[in-house]
Tab-separated table of C-alpha atoms and ligand atoms in Angstrom:
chain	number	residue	atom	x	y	z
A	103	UNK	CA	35.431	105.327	47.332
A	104	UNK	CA	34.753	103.440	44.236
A	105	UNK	CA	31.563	101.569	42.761
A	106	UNK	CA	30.716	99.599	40.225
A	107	UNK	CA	27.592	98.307	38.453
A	108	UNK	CA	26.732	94.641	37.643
A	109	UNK	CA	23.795	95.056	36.298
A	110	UNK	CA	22.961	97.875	33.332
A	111	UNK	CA	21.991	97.964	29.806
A	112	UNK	CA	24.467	100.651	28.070
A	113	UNK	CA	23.572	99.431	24.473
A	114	UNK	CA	20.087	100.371	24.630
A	115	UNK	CA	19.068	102.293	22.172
A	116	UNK	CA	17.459	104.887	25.165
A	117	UNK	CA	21.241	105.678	25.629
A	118	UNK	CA	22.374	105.901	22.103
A	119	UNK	CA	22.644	109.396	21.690
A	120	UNK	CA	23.869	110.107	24.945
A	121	UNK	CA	26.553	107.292	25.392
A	122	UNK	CA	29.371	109.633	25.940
A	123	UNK	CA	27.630	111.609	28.845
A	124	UNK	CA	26.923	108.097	30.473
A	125	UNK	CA	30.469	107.197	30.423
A	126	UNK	CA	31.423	110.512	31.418
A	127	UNK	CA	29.091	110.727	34.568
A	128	UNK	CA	29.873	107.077	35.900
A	129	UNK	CA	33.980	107.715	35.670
A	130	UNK	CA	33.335	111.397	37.176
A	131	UNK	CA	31.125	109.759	40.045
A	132	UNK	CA	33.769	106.908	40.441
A	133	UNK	CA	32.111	104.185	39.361
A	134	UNK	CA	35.114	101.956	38.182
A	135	UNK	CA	32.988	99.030	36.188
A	136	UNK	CA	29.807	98.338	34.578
A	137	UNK	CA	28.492	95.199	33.418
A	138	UNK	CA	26.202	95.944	30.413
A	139	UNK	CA	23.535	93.502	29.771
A	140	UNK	CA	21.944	92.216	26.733
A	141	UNK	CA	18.298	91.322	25.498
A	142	UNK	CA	18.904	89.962	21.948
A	143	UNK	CA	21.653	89.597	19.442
A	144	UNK	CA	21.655	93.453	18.345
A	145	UNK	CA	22.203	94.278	22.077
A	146	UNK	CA	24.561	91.785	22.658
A	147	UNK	CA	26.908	92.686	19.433
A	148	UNK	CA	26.629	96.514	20.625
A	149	UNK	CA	27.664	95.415	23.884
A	150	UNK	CA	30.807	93.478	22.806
A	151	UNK	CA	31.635	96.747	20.756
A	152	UNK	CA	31.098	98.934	23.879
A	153	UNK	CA	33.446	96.943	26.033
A	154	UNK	CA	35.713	97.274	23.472
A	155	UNK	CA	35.590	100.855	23.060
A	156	UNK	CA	35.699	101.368	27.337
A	157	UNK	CA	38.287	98.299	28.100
A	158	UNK	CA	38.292	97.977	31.849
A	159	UNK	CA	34.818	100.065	32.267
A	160	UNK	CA	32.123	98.355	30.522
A	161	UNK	CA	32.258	94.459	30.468
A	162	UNK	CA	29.678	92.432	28.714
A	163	UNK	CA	27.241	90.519	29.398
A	164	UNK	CA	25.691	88.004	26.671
A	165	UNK	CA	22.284	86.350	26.531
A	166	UNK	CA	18.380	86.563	25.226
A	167	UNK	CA	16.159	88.463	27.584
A	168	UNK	CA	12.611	86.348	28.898
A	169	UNK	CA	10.639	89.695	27.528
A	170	UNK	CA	11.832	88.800	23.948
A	171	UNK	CA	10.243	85.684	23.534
A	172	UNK	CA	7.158	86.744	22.354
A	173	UNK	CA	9.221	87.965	18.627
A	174	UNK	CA	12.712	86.675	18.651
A	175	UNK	CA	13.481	83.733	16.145
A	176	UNK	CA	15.066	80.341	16.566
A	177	UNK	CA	17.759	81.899	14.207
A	178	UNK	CA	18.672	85.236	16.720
A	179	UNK	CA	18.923	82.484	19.638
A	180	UNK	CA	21.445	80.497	17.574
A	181	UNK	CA	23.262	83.334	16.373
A	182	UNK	CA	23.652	84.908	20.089
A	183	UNK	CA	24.454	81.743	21.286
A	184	UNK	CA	27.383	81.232	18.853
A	185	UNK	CA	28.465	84.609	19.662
A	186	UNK	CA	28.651	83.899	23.101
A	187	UNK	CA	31.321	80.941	22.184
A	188	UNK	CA	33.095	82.733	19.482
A	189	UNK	CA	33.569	85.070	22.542
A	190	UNK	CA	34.800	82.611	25.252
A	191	UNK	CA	38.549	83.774	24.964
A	192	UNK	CA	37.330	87.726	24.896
A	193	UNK	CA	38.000	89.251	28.265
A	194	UNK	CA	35.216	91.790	27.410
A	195	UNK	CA	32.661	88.715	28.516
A	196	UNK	CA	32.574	88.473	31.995
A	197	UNK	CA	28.629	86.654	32.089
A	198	UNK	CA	26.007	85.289	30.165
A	199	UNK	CA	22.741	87.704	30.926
A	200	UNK	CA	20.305	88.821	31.077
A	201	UNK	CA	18.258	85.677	30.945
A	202	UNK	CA	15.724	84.268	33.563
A	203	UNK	CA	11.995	83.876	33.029
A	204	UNK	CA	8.987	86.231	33.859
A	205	UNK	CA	5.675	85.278	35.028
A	206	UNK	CA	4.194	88.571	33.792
A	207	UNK	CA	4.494	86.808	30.147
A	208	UNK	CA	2.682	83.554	30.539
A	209	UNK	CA	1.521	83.231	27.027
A	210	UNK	CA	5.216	82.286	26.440
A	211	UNK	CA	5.960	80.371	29.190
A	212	UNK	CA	7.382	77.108	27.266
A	213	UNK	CA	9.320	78.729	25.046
A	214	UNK	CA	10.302	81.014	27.904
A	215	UNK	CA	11.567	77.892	29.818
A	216	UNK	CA	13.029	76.172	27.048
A	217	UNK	CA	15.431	79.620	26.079
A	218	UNK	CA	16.289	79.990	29.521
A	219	UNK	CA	17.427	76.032	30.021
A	220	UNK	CA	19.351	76.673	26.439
A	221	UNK	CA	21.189	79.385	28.122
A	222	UNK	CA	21.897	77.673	31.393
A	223	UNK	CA	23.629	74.885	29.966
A	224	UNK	CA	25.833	77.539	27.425
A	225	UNK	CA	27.094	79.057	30.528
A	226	UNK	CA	27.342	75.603	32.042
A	227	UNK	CA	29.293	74.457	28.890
A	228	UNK	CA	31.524	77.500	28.827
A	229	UNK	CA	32.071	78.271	32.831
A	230	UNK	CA	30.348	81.703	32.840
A	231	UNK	CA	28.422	83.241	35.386
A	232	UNK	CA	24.875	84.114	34.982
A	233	UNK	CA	22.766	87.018	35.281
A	234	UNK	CA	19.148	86.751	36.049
A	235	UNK	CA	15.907	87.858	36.019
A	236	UNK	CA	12.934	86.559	37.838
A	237	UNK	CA	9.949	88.605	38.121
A	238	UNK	CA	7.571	86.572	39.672
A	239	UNK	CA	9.655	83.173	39.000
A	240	UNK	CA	12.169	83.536	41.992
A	241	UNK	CA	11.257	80.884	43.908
A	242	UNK	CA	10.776	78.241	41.175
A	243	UNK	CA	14.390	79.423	39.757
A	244	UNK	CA	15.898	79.070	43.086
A	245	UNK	CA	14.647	75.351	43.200
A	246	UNK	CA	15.940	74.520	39.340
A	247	UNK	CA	19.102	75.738	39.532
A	248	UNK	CA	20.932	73.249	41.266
A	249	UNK	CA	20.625	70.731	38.617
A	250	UNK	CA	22.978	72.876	36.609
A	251	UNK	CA	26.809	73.253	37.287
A	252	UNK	CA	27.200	76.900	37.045
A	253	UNK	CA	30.539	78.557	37.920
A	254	UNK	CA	28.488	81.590	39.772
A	255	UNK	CA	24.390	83.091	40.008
A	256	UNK	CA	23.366	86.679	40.121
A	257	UNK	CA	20.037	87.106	41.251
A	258	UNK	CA	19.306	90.762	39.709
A	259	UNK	CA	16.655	93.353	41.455
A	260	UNK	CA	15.681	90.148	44.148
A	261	UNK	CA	12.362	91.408	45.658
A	262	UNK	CA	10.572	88.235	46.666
A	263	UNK	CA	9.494	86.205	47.711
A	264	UNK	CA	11.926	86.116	51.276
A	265	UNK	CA	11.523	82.573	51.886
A	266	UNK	CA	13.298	82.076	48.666
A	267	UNK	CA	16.285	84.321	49.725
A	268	UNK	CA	17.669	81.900	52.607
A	269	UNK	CA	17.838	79.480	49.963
A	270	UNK	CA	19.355	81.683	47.271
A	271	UNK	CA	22.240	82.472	49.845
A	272	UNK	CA	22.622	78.901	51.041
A	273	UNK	CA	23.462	77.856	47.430
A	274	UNK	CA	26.141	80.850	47.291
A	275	UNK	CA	24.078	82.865	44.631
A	276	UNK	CA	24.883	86.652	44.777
A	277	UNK	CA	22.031	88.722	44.612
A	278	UNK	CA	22.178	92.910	42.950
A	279	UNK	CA	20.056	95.968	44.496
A	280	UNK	CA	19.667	99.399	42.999
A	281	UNK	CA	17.911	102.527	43.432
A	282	UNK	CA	14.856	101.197	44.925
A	283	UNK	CA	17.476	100.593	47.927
A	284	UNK	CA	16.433	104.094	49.213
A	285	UNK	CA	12.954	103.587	48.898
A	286	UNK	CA	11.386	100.253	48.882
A	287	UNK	CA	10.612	98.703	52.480
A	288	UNK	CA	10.646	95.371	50.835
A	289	UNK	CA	14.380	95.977	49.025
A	290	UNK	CA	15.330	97.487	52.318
A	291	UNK	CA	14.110	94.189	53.778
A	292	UNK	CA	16.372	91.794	51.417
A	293	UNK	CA	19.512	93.768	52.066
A	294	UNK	CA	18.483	93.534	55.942
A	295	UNK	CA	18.314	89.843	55.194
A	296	UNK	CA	21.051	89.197	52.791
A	297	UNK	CA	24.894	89.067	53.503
A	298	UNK	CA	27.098	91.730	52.648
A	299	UNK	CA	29.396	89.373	50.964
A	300	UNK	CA	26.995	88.344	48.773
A	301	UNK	CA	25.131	91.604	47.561
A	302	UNK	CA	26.106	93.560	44.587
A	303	UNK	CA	25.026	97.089	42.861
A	304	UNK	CA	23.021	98.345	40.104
A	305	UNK	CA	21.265	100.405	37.909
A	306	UNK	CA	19.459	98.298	35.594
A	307	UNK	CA	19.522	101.501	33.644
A	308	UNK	CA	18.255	102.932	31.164
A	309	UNK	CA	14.463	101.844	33.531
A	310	UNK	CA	13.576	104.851	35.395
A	311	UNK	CA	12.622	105.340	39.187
A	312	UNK	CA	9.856	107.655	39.687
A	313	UNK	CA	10.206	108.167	43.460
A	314	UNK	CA	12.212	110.723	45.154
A	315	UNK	CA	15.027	111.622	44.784
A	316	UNK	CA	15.513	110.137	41.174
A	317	UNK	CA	12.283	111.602	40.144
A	318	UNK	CA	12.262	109.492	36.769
A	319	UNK	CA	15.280	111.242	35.038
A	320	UNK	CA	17.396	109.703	33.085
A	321	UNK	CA	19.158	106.447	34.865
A	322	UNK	CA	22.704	106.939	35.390
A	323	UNK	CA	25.595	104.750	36.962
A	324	UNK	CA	26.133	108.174	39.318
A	325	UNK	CA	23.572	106.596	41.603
A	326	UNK	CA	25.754	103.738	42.620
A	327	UNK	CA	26.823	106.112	46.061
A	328	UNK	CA	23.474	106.563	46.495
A	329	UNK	CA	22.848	103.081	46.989
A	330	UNK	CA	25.534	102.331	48.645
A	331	UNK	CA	24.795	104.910	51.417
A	332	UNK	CA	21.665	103.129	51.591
A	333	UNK	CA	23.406	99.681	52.333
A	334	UNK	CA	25.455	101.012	54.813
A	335	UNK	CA	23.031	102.788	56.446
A	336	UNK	CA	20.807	99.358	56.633
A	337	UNK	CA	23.478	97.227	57.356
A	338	UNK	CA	25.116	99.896	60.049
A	339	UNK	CA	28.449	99.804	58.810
A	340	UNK	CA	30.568	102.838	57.359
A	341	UNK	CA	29.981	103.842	53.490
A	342	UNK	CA	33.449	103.167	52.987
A	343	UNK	CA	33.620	99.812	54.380
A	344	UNK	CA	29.913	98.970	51.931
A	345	UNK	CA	32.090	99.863	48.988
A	346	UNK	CA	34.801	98.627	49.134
A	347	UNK	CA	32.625	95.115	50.120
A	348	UNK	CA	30.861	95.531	47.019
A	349	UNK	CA	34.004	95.773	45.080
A	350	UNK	CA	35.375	92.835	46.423
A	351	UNK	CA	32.411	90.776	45.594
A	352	UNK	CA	32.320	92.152	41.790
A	353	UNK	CA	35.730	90.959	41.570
A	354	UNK	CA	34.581	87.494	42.622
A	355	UNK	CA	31.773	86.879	41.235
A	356	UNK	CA	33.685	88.149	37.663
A	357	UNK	CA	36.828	86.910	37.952
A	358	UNK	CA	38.102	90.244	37.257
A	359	UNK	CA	40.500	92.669	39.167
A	360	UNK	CA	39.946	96.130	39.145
A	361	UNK	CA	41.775	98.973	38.983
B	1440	ZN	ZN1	18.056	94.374	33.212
């Protein structure tokens, strides 16, 4: 069986010194591509130069991260943002992400919204799919999208609210579950709820899970059969079958073909 990760952040500096091991676990535990997200223009150089060192493994994804608003300059967002089209032509950059908005940071809510609609219409501009967060936002994301042309939407780590998962289907949006798959009734609920065709996997590592069995070690990409045993077991179909699904849909929503 193989997996793969859409959603991780291998250029944080939590996996710095241990970058090697990280590789070394996912390819030993068959997970055959990773799509490492940025926060800001460090992270998004370090992942261009990680996709570069892994071709095929690690792809990037590009973008400015809600959480940063409260320090990152006009400057950084211009500079990632010509990075992102100096990179158009690089096959290392499969999405622009991770952007969204958060309702947890409400003292930066405009500037939040305005970064966010900046990054929108970059991936509009230059056909890339995007990656997104939206803690507390979902539903008010859901409804805004639409007015943008976007070639394809990842919803990462959907939780809720449900109503706004019909709609999030309806539009074709893909939506990515990780290791709170074995232990969350309400992610359990979403993957009851949401297509197999349009689910994905993840770690979002390096963020830790404190509940059995991951115990808050260090995140790795080895979970992915984890989670996918999960799936199956939800959606009653064999693990094999779950995978291979989940390949299929990487490879659509990233244009990519996998080895
Ligand atoms: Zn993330």
């Amino acid at each position: 069986m193989k997996y793969v990760d859409a959603h991780i952040h291998l250029s944080d500096p939590e996996y710095a010194d241990c970058i090697d091991e990280v590789i070394a676990e996912a390819r030993n535990g068959n997970v055959v591509a990773m799509v490492s997200n940025s926060v800001d223009l460090k992270t998004s150089e370090g992942n261009l130069k990680l996709a570069g060192h892994y071709p095929g493994l690690v792809h990037a994804a590009l973008g400015v991260h809600p959480w940063n608003m409260q320090t990152i300059t006009e400057e950084e967002i211009q500079q990632t943002t010509r990075l992102i089209e100096e990179n158009r032509q690089n096959k290392a950059l499969v999405a622009v992400g991770e952007i969204g908005m958060d309702s947890k940071y409400m003292s930066i809510w405009e500037k939040q919204i305005n970064v966010f609609d900046g990054m929108l219409r970059l991936a509009e501009k230059l056909d890339l799919p995007v990656i997104i967060h939206s803690r507390g936002t979902t539903a008010q994301i859901v409804d805004m999208l639409p007015s943008y042309r976007l070639r394809k939407v990842l919803l990462h780590w959907f939780s809720n609210p449900i109503s706004a998962l019909a709609k999030a289907i309806d539009s074709g949006y893909y939506i990515s579950e990780g290791p709170p798959t074995v232990y969350s009734n309400g992610i359990q609920d979403v993957v009851t709820r949401a297509p197999l065709s349009n689910l994905l996997t993840e770690t979002d590592g390096p963020v830790r899970y404190f509940r059995k069995p991951f115990d808050g070690k260090r995140t790795t990409p080895a979970y992915m059969p984890m989670v996918i045993n999960a799936i199956a077991e939800i959606k009653k179909q064999s693990q094999t079958d779950v995978a291979a699904q989940v390949v299929r849909n990487f490879e659509e929503f990233f244009g990519i073909k996998l080895n």
